[in-house]
Amino acid sequence: MNEFLPFVKPYIDEAAISSVVETLRSGWITSGPKVLEFERQLSEYFGGRPVRTFNSGTCTMEIALRIAGIGAGDEVITTPISWVATANVILEVGATPVFADIDPVTRNIDLDKMEAAITPRTRAIIPVYLAGLPVDMDRLYAIARRHNLRVVEDAAQAIGSLWQGRRIGSFGDFVSFSFQANKNLTTSEGGCLVLNNAEEARLAEKYRLQGVTRSGFDGIEVDVLGGKFNMTDIAAAIGLGQLPQLPAITARRHALARHYFATFGADFERQSGVQLPLKNFENSNWHMFQIVLPQGVVRAGFMEKMKAHNIGCGVHYPPIHLFQLYRERGFKQGMFPVAESVGQRIVTLPLFPQMAEADVERVVAAVCAVLQ
Ligand SMILES: *Cc1c(COP(=O)(O)O)cnc(C)c1O
């Protein structure tokens, strides 16, 4: 029997390990020189835009909303198919989450439905780039400009993704990335926010650490309510070890995704009723390879049988609006039919850089056997 193949495995190499060891020995383990260096390199990576790091991707979005002054009485539009963090941050700042249904092909927010959901109270939109596939960025920002809205891009899964050859994060409004363990670039836990200017970066620093500002040689002042969201030098050391390898990590993910398509074959969708992901090698960083099962196939049963083949699968994601917390706020089954249908049938297959081509073939063989 083959060894168990998980759907994801963090990519930690010797460079990252020795960098962490060096940090631990240095005596400086909280935010310090490594964080500053990581922010400097990230800023360079994102074309010179200001970047600040945090201890999660979630808090970067909350802080972006705070910097934009969004709160009670404001509406923020997002997708129902994301990690629940995307909508939770809207509630966290006291604003009202509004969902717009997804496009069944990209599985991202449908920009027409998003525009239709705009009201006089709408202040911001949070698009999510599921599996690393960006939305149509030209249309997104045209809509934002037309309606005078802030954009907080939930690019948690999209480091290394492109739009017309430009890196996601190197343009746009607020762009948030997560470095959680499963992401293409990880710091174990962490995240970063790409900002527009020095003033926003200064505010981000305040919200990151109890609202503290330095003044003079020995004084501090606190003028806004901030939290405790700073990244440690230990985490930054892992990120510094990974950042130079990101092009190779992304290339390996591309090669494995291409091998999935080749191994499934051109007729697979028609014969099986399964929907493969959009075959986009121009923009996506292939954070995940997700299939949508045919109507009538019970996902839990499918995953159970894959597990019997020693293959782990994931669910990313059940629709947010159907969680109890959101139902209590008036959301119901039937409101976003595409998201509900996809959310019930979507399955994440294994994809991580250390996988071999033979692993892909094993997964494809198991999918075919289970669906027989
Ligand atoms: C991972 C993820 C987040 C949250 O990031 P954390 O670092 O875990 O806080 C938010 N949105 C999406 C789409 C994600 O994949």
Coordinates of C-alpha atoms and ligand atoms in Angstrom, one line a residue:
M1 CA 0.0 0.0 0.0
N2 CA 1.2 3.5 -0.8
E3 CA 2.1 5.9 1.9
F4 CA -0.7 8.4 2.9
L5 CA -0.7 11.4 0.6
P6 CA -2.0 14.6 2.4
F7 CA -3.7 17.3 0.3
V8 CA -1.1 19.8 1.5
K9 CA 2.3 19.8 3.2
P10 CA 4.3 22.9 4.2
Y11 CA 7.5 23.4 2.3
I12 CA 10.2 23.9 4.8
D13 CA 13.8 23.4 3.7
E14 CA 17.1 23.5 5.4
A15 CA 17.6 27.2 4.6
A16 CA 14.4 28.0 6.6
I17 CA 15.4 25.7 9.4
S18 CA 18.9 27.1 9.8
S19 CA 17.6 30.7 9.6
V20 CA 15.2 29.9 12.5
V21 CA 18.0 28.3 14.6
E22 CA 20.2 31.4 14.0
T23 CA 17.3 33.7 15.1
L24 CA 16.7 31.6 18.3
R25 CA 20.4 31.8 19.1
S26 CA 20.5 35.6 18.4
G27 CA 18.5 36.4 21.5
W28 CA 16.0 38.6 19.6
I29 CA 12.9 36.5 19.0
T30 CA 10.0 38.9 18.8
S31 CA 9.7 41.6 16.1
G32 CA 13.1 42.9 15.3
P33 CA 15.7 43.0 12.5
K34 CA 14.3 39.9 10.7
V35 CA 10.8 41.4 10.5
L36 CA 12.2 44.7 9.1
E37 CA 14.3 42.7 6.5
F38 CA 11.3 40.6 5.6
E39 CA 9.2 43.7 5.1
R40 CA 11.9 45.3 3.0
Q41 CA 12.2 42.2 0.7
L42 CA 8.4 41.9 0.5
S43 CA 8.2 45.6 -0.5
E44 CA 10.8 45.0 -3.2
Y45 CA 8.8 41.9 -4.4
F46 CA 5.7 44.1 -4.6
G47 CA 7.3 46.7 -6.8
G48 CA 8.3 49.1 -4.0
R49 CA 4.8 49.5 -2.4
P50 CA 4.8 49.8 1.5
V51 CA 4.3 46.4 3.2
R52 CA 3.8 45.6 6.8
T53 CA 3.8 42.1 8.4
F54 CA 1.4 40.7 11.0
N55 CA 0.8 37.5 12.9
S56 CA -2.1 36.4 10.6
G57 CA -3.7 37.1 7.3
T58 CA -7.0 37.6 9.0
C59 CA -5.9 40.6 11.0
T60 CA -4.4 42.3 8.0
M61 CA -7.9 42.6 6.5
E62 CA -9.4 43.8 9.7
I63 CA -6.7 46.5 9.9
A64 CA -7.2 47.5 6.3
L65 CA -10.9 48.0 7.0
R66 CA -10.0 50.1 10.1
I67 CA -7.5 52.2 8.2
A68 CA -10.2 52.9 5.6
G69 CA -12.5 54.0 8.4
I70 CA -15.1 51.3 7.8
G71 CA -17.4 50.4 10.7
A72 CA -21.0 50.5 11.9
G73 CA -23.6 51.3 9.3
D74 CA -21.2 50.5 6.4
E75 CA -21.7 47.5 4.0
V76 CA -18.8 45.5 2.7
I77 CA -19.4 43.0 -0.2
T78 CA -17.6 39.7 -0.5
T79 CA -17.9 36.1 -1.7
P80 CA -19.7 33.3 0.2
I81 CA -17.0 30.8 -1.0
S82 CA -13.9 31.6 1.1
W83 CA -12.4 30.9 4.5
V84 CA -14.8 32.3 7.0
A85 CA -12.1 34.9 8.1
T86 CA -13.0 36.9 5.0
A87 CA -16.5 37.7 6.3
N88 CA -15.6 37.6 10.0
V89 CA -13.3 40.7 9.6
I90 CA -16.3 42.7 8.4
L91 CA -18.3 41.8 11.5
E92 CA -15.2 42.4 13.6
V93 CA -15.1 46.1 12.6
G94 CA -18.9 46.4 13.2
A95 CA -19.8 46.7 9.5
T96 CA -22.4 44.6 7.6
P97 CA -21.3 41.7 5.4
V98 CA -23.1 41.5 2.0
F99 CA -22.5 38.5 -0.2
A100 CA -22.7 38.3 -4.0
D101 CA -22.9 34.9 -5.7
I102 CA -19.9 33.3 -7.4
D103 CA -19.1 32.5 -11.1
P104 CA -19.2 28.7 -11.5
V105 CA -16.2 28.7 -13.8
T106 CA -13.7 30.7 -11.8
R107 CA -15.5 30.0 -8.5
N108 CA -14.6 33.6 -7.5
I109 CA -17.1 36.4 -6.8
D110 CA -19.2 37.2 -9.9
L111 CA -18.4 40.8 -10.7
D112 CA -21.8 41.5 -12.2
K113 CA -23.5 40.3 -9.1
M114 CA -21.1 42.2 -7.0
E115 CA -21.9 45.4 -8.8
A116 CA -25.6 44.7 -8.5
A117 CA -25.2 44.3 -4.7
I118 CA -23.8 47.8 -4.3
T119 CA -26.1 50.2 -2.3
P120 CA -25.5 53.8 -1.0
R121 CA -24.1 52.2 2.2
T122 CA -21.5 50.1 0.4
R123 CA -18.0 51.3 1.3
A124 CA -15.7 48.4 0.4
I125 CA -15.4 45.2 -1.5
I126 CA -13.3 42.1 -0.5
P127 CA -12.6 39.9 -3.5
V128 CA -11.0 36.5 -2.9
Y129 CA -8.7 34.8 -5.3
L130 CA -9.7 31.2 -4.6
A131 CA -6.9 28.7 -5.2
G132 CA -4.8 31.6 -6.4
L133 CA -6.9 32.6 -9.4
P134 CA -7.4 36.4 -9.5
V135 CA -10.7 37.9 -10.6
D136 CA -10.7 40.2 -13.7
M137 CA -8.6 42.9 -12.0
D138 CA -9.4 45.6 -14.6
R139 CA -13.1 45.2 -14.2
L140 CA -12.8 45.0 -10.4
Y141 CA -11.0 48.3 -10.2
A142 CA -13.3 49.9 -12.8
I143 CA -16.3 49.0 -10.6
A144 CA -14.5 50.2 -7.5
R145 CA -13.7 53.6 -9.1
R146 CA -17.2 54.0 -10.6
H147 CA -18.8 53.6 -7.1
N148 CA -16.0 55.1 -5.1
L149 CA -15.3 52.0 -3.1
R150 CA -12.2 50.8 -1.2
V151 CA -10.9 47.4 -2.1
V152 CA -9.3 45.0 0.4
E153 CA -8.0 42.2 -1.8
D154 CA -8.1 38.9 0.1
A155 CA -5.0 37.6 -1.7
A156 CA -4.3 35.1 1.1
Q157 CA -3.9 32.3 -1.5
A158 CA -2.5 34.4 -4.3
I159 CA 1.2 35.1 -3.6
G160 CA 3.0 34.6 -6.9
S161 CA -0.2 35.0 -9.0
L162 CA -0.2 37.5 -11.8
W163 CA -2.6 39.8 -13.8
Q164 CA -1.4 40.6 -17.3
G165 CA 2.1 39.8 -16.2
R166 CA 2.0 42.0 -13.1
R167 CA 2.3 40.4 -9.6
I168 CA -0.9 40.5 -7.5
G169 CA 0.0 42.9 -4.7
S170 CA 2.2 45.2 -6.9
F171 CA -0.8 47.3 -7.9
G172 CA -4.3 48.0 -6.6
D173 CA -5.6 49.3 -3.2
F174 CA -5.1 47.2 0.0
V175 CA -3.8 43.7 -0.7
S176 CA -3.7 41.1 2.0
F177 CA -1.6 37.9 2.0
S178 CA -1.6 35.0 4.5
F179 CA 1.5 33.0 5.4
Q180 CA -0.4 30.4 7.3
A181 CA 1.0 26.9 7.2
N182 CA -0.9 25.7 4.1
K183 CA -0.2 28.8 1.9
N184 CA 2.4 28.8 -1.0
L185 CA 4.7 30.8 1.2
T186 CA 4.5 30.2 4.9
T187 CA 5.9 31.7 8.1
S188 CA 4.0 29.0 10.1
E189 CA 1.4 31.7 10.9
G190 CA 1.5 35.2 9.6
G191 CA 0.5 37.6 6.9
C192 CA 1.3 40.9 5.2
L193 CA -0.6 43.9 4.0
V194 CA 0.4 45.9 1.0
L195 CA -0.6 49.6 1.5
N196 CA -0.8 52.7 -0.6
N197 CA 1.4 55.2 1.2
A198 CA 3.5 56.0 4.3
E199 CA 0.5 57.4 6.2
E200 CA -1.4 54.1 5.8
A201 CA 1.7 52.2 6.8
R202 CA 2.0 54.3 9.9
L203 CA -1.6 53.6 10.8
A204 CA -1.0 49.8 10.2
E205 CA 1.9 49.9 12.6
K206 CA -0.4 51.5 15.3
Y207 CA -3.2 49.1 14.8
R208 CA -0.7 46.3 14.9
L209 CA 0.6 47.2 18.4
Q210 CA -1.9 48.6 20.8
G211 CA -2.3 51.9 19.0
V212 CA 1.1 53.0 20.3
T213 CA 3.0 55.9 18.6
R214 CA 6.4 56.9 19.6
S215 CA 7.0 60.5 20.4
G216 CA 10.3 62.2 21.4
F217 CA 13.1 60.1 23.0
D218 CA 11.3 58.5 25.9
G219 CA 7.6 59.1 25.4
I220 CA 4.9 57.0 23.9
E221 CA 1.3 58.0 23.2
V222 CA -1.8 55.9 22.5
D223 CA -4.5 57.5 20.4
V224 CA -6.3 54.7 18.7
L225 CA -7.5 51.2 19.9
G226 CA -5.0 48.8 18.5
G227 CA -4.4 45.1 19.1
K228 CA -1.5 42.7 19.3
F229 CA -0.8 41.5 15.8
N230 CA 3.0 41.8 15.3
M231 CA 5.0 39.1 13.5
T232 CA 7.9 37.5 15.4
D233 CA 11.5 37.4 14.1
I234 CA 11.2 33.6 14.2
A235 CA 8.3 33.7 11.8
A236 CA 10.1 36.3 9.6
A237 CA 13.2 34.0 9.5
I238 CA 11.0 31.3 7.9
G239 CA 9.6 33.7 5.4
L240 CA 13.1 35.1 4.5
G241 CA 14.2 31.5 3.8
Q242 CA 11.1 31.0 1.5
L243 CA 10.8 34.2 -0.4
P244 CA 13.8 33.6 -2.8
Q245 CA 12.4 30.1 -3.5
L246 CA 8.9 31.3 -4.4
P247 CA 9.5 31.3 -8.2
A248 CA 10.6 27.7 -8.0
I249 CA 7.7 26.8 -5.7
T250 CA 5.2 28.3 -8.1
A251 CA 6.9 26.7 -11.1
R252 CA 6.7 23.3 -9.4
R253 CA 3.0 23.8 -8.6
H254 CA 2.3 24.8 -12.3
A255 CA 4.1 21.6 -13.5
L256 CA 2.0 19.4 -11.1
A257 CA -1.2 21.1 -12.1
R258 CA -0.4 20.6 -15.8
H259 CA 0.3 17.0 -15.1
Y260 CA -3.2 16.7 -13.5
F261 CA -4.8 18.0 -16.6
A262 CA -2.7 15.8 -18.9
T263 CA -3.4 12.7 -16.7
F264 CA -7.2 13.3 -16.4
G265 CA -7.2 13.7 -20.2
A266 CA -9.3 15.8 -22.5
D267 CA -12.4 13.7 -22.2
F268 CA -12.5 13.3 -18.5
E269 CA -15.0 16.1 -17.7
R270 CA -17.5 15.0 -20.4
Q271 CA -17.2 11.3 -19.4
S272 CA -17.3 11.8 -15.6
G273 CA -19.4 14.9 -15.1
V274 CA -16.6 16.3 -12.9
Q275 CA -15.6 19.9 -13.4
L276 CA -11.9 20.5 -13.4
P277 CA -10.5 23.9 -12.4
L278 CA -10.2 26.7 -15.0
K279 CA -7.0 25.9 -17.0
N280 CA -5.3 29.2 -16.3
F281 CA -1.5 29.1 -16.3
E282 CA -1.2 32.8 -17.1
N283 CA -2.5 34.2 -13.8
S284 CA -2.9 31.5 -11.2
N285 CA -0.2 30.4 -8.7
W286 CA -2.0 27.0 -8.4
H287 CA -2.4 27.3 -4.7
M288 CA -5.0 24.4 -5.0
F289 CA -6.2 22.0 -7.6
Q290 CA -10.0 21.7 -6.9
I291 CA -12.6 19.6 -8.7
V292 CA -16.4 19.9 -8.4
L293 CA -18.1 16.5 -8.2
P294 CA -21.0 15.6 -10.3
Q295 CA -24.5 16.3 -9.0
G296 CA -25.6 13.4 -6.9
V297 CA -22.2 12.3 -5.7
V298 CA -22.0 12.7 -2.0
R299 CA -18.8 14.5 -1.1
A300 CA -18.3 12.9 2.3
G301 CA -18.5 9.4 0.7
F302 CA -16.1 10.4 -2.1
M303 CA -13.6 11.7 0.5
E304 CA -14.0 8.5 2.6
K305 CA -13.2 6.3 -0.4
M306 CA -10.2 8.5 -1.4
K307 CA -9.0 8.0 2.1
A308 CA -9.2 4.3 1.7
H309 CA -6.9 4.8 -1.3
N310 CA -4.6 6.6 1.2
I311 CA -5.2 10.0 -0.3
G312 CA -6.3 13.1 1.7
C313 CA -8.7 15.6 0.2
G314 CA -9.9 19.0 1.5
V315 CA -13.0 21.1 1.5
H316 CA -12.4 24.8 0.6
Y317 CA -15.0 25.9 1.3
P318 CA -18.5 25.4 2.7
P319 CA -20.5 28.6 1.9
I320 CA -20.0 31.2 4.7
H321 CA -23.6 32.5 4.7
L322 CA -24.9 29.1 5.8
F323 CA -22.8 29.0 9.0
Q324 CA -25.0 29.6 12.1
L325 CA -23.4 32.9 12.9
Y326 CA -24.5 34.2 9.5
R327 CA -27.9 32.5 9.5
E328 CA -28.5 34.4 12.7
R329 CA -27.9 37.6 10.7
G330 CA -30.6 36.7 8.2
F331 CA -28.8 34.7 5.5
K332 CA -30.6 31.6 4.3
Q333 CA -30.3 28.6 2.0
G334 CA -31.2 29.5 -1.5
M335 CA -29.8 33.1 -1.5
F336 CA -26.6 32.2 -3.4
P337 CA -27.4 29.1 -5.4
V338 CA -24.2 28.8 -7.4
A339 CA -22.1 29.1 -4.2
E340 CA -24.3 26.6 -2.5
S341 CA -24.1 24.1 -5.3
V342 CA -20.3 24.5 -5.7
G343 CA -19.7 24.6 -2.0
Q344 CA -21.4 21.3 -1.5
R345 CA -19.4 19.5 -4.2
I346 CA -16.0 21.1 -4.3
V347 CA -13.0 18.9 -3.3
T348 CA -9.4 19.9 -3.0
L349 CA -7.0 17.3 -4.4
P350 CA -3.4 17.0 -3.2
L351 CA -1.0 19.6 -4.6
F352 CA 2.3 20.7 -3.0
P353 CA 5.8 21.2 -4.4
Q354 CA 7.3 18.0 -2.8
M355 CA 4.8 15.8 -4.7
A356 CA 6.1 13.6 -7.6
E357 CA 4.4 13.2 -11.0
A358 CA 3.6 9.6 -9.8
D359 CA 1.6 11.0 -6.9
V360 CA -0.6 13.0 -9.3
E361 CA -1.1 9.8 -11.3
R362 CA -2.1 8.0 -8.1
V363 CA -4.6 10.7 -7.3
V364 CA -6.2 10.6 -10.7
A365 CA -6.4 6.8 -10.7
A366 CA -8.1 6.9 -7.3
V367 CA -10.6 9.6 -8.4
C368 CA -11.5 7.5 -11.5
A369 CA -11.8 4.3 -9.4
V370 CA -14.0 6.0 -6.8
L371 CA -16.3 7.6 -9.3
Q372 CA -16.7 4.3 -11.3
Ligands
LIG1 C1 -5.8 31.5 4.8 C2 -6.9 32.4 4.4 C3 -7.3 33.4 5.2 C4 -6.8 33.7 6.6 O1 -5.5 33.7 6.8 P1 -4.8 33.4 8.2 O2 -3.4 33.7 8.0 O3 -5.1 32.0 8.6 O4 -5.5 34.4 9.2 C5 -8.2 34.3 4.7 N1 -8.8 34.1 3.5 C6 -8.4 33.1 2.7 C7 -9.0 33.0 1.4 C8 -7.5 32.2 3.1 O5 -7.1 31.2 2.4

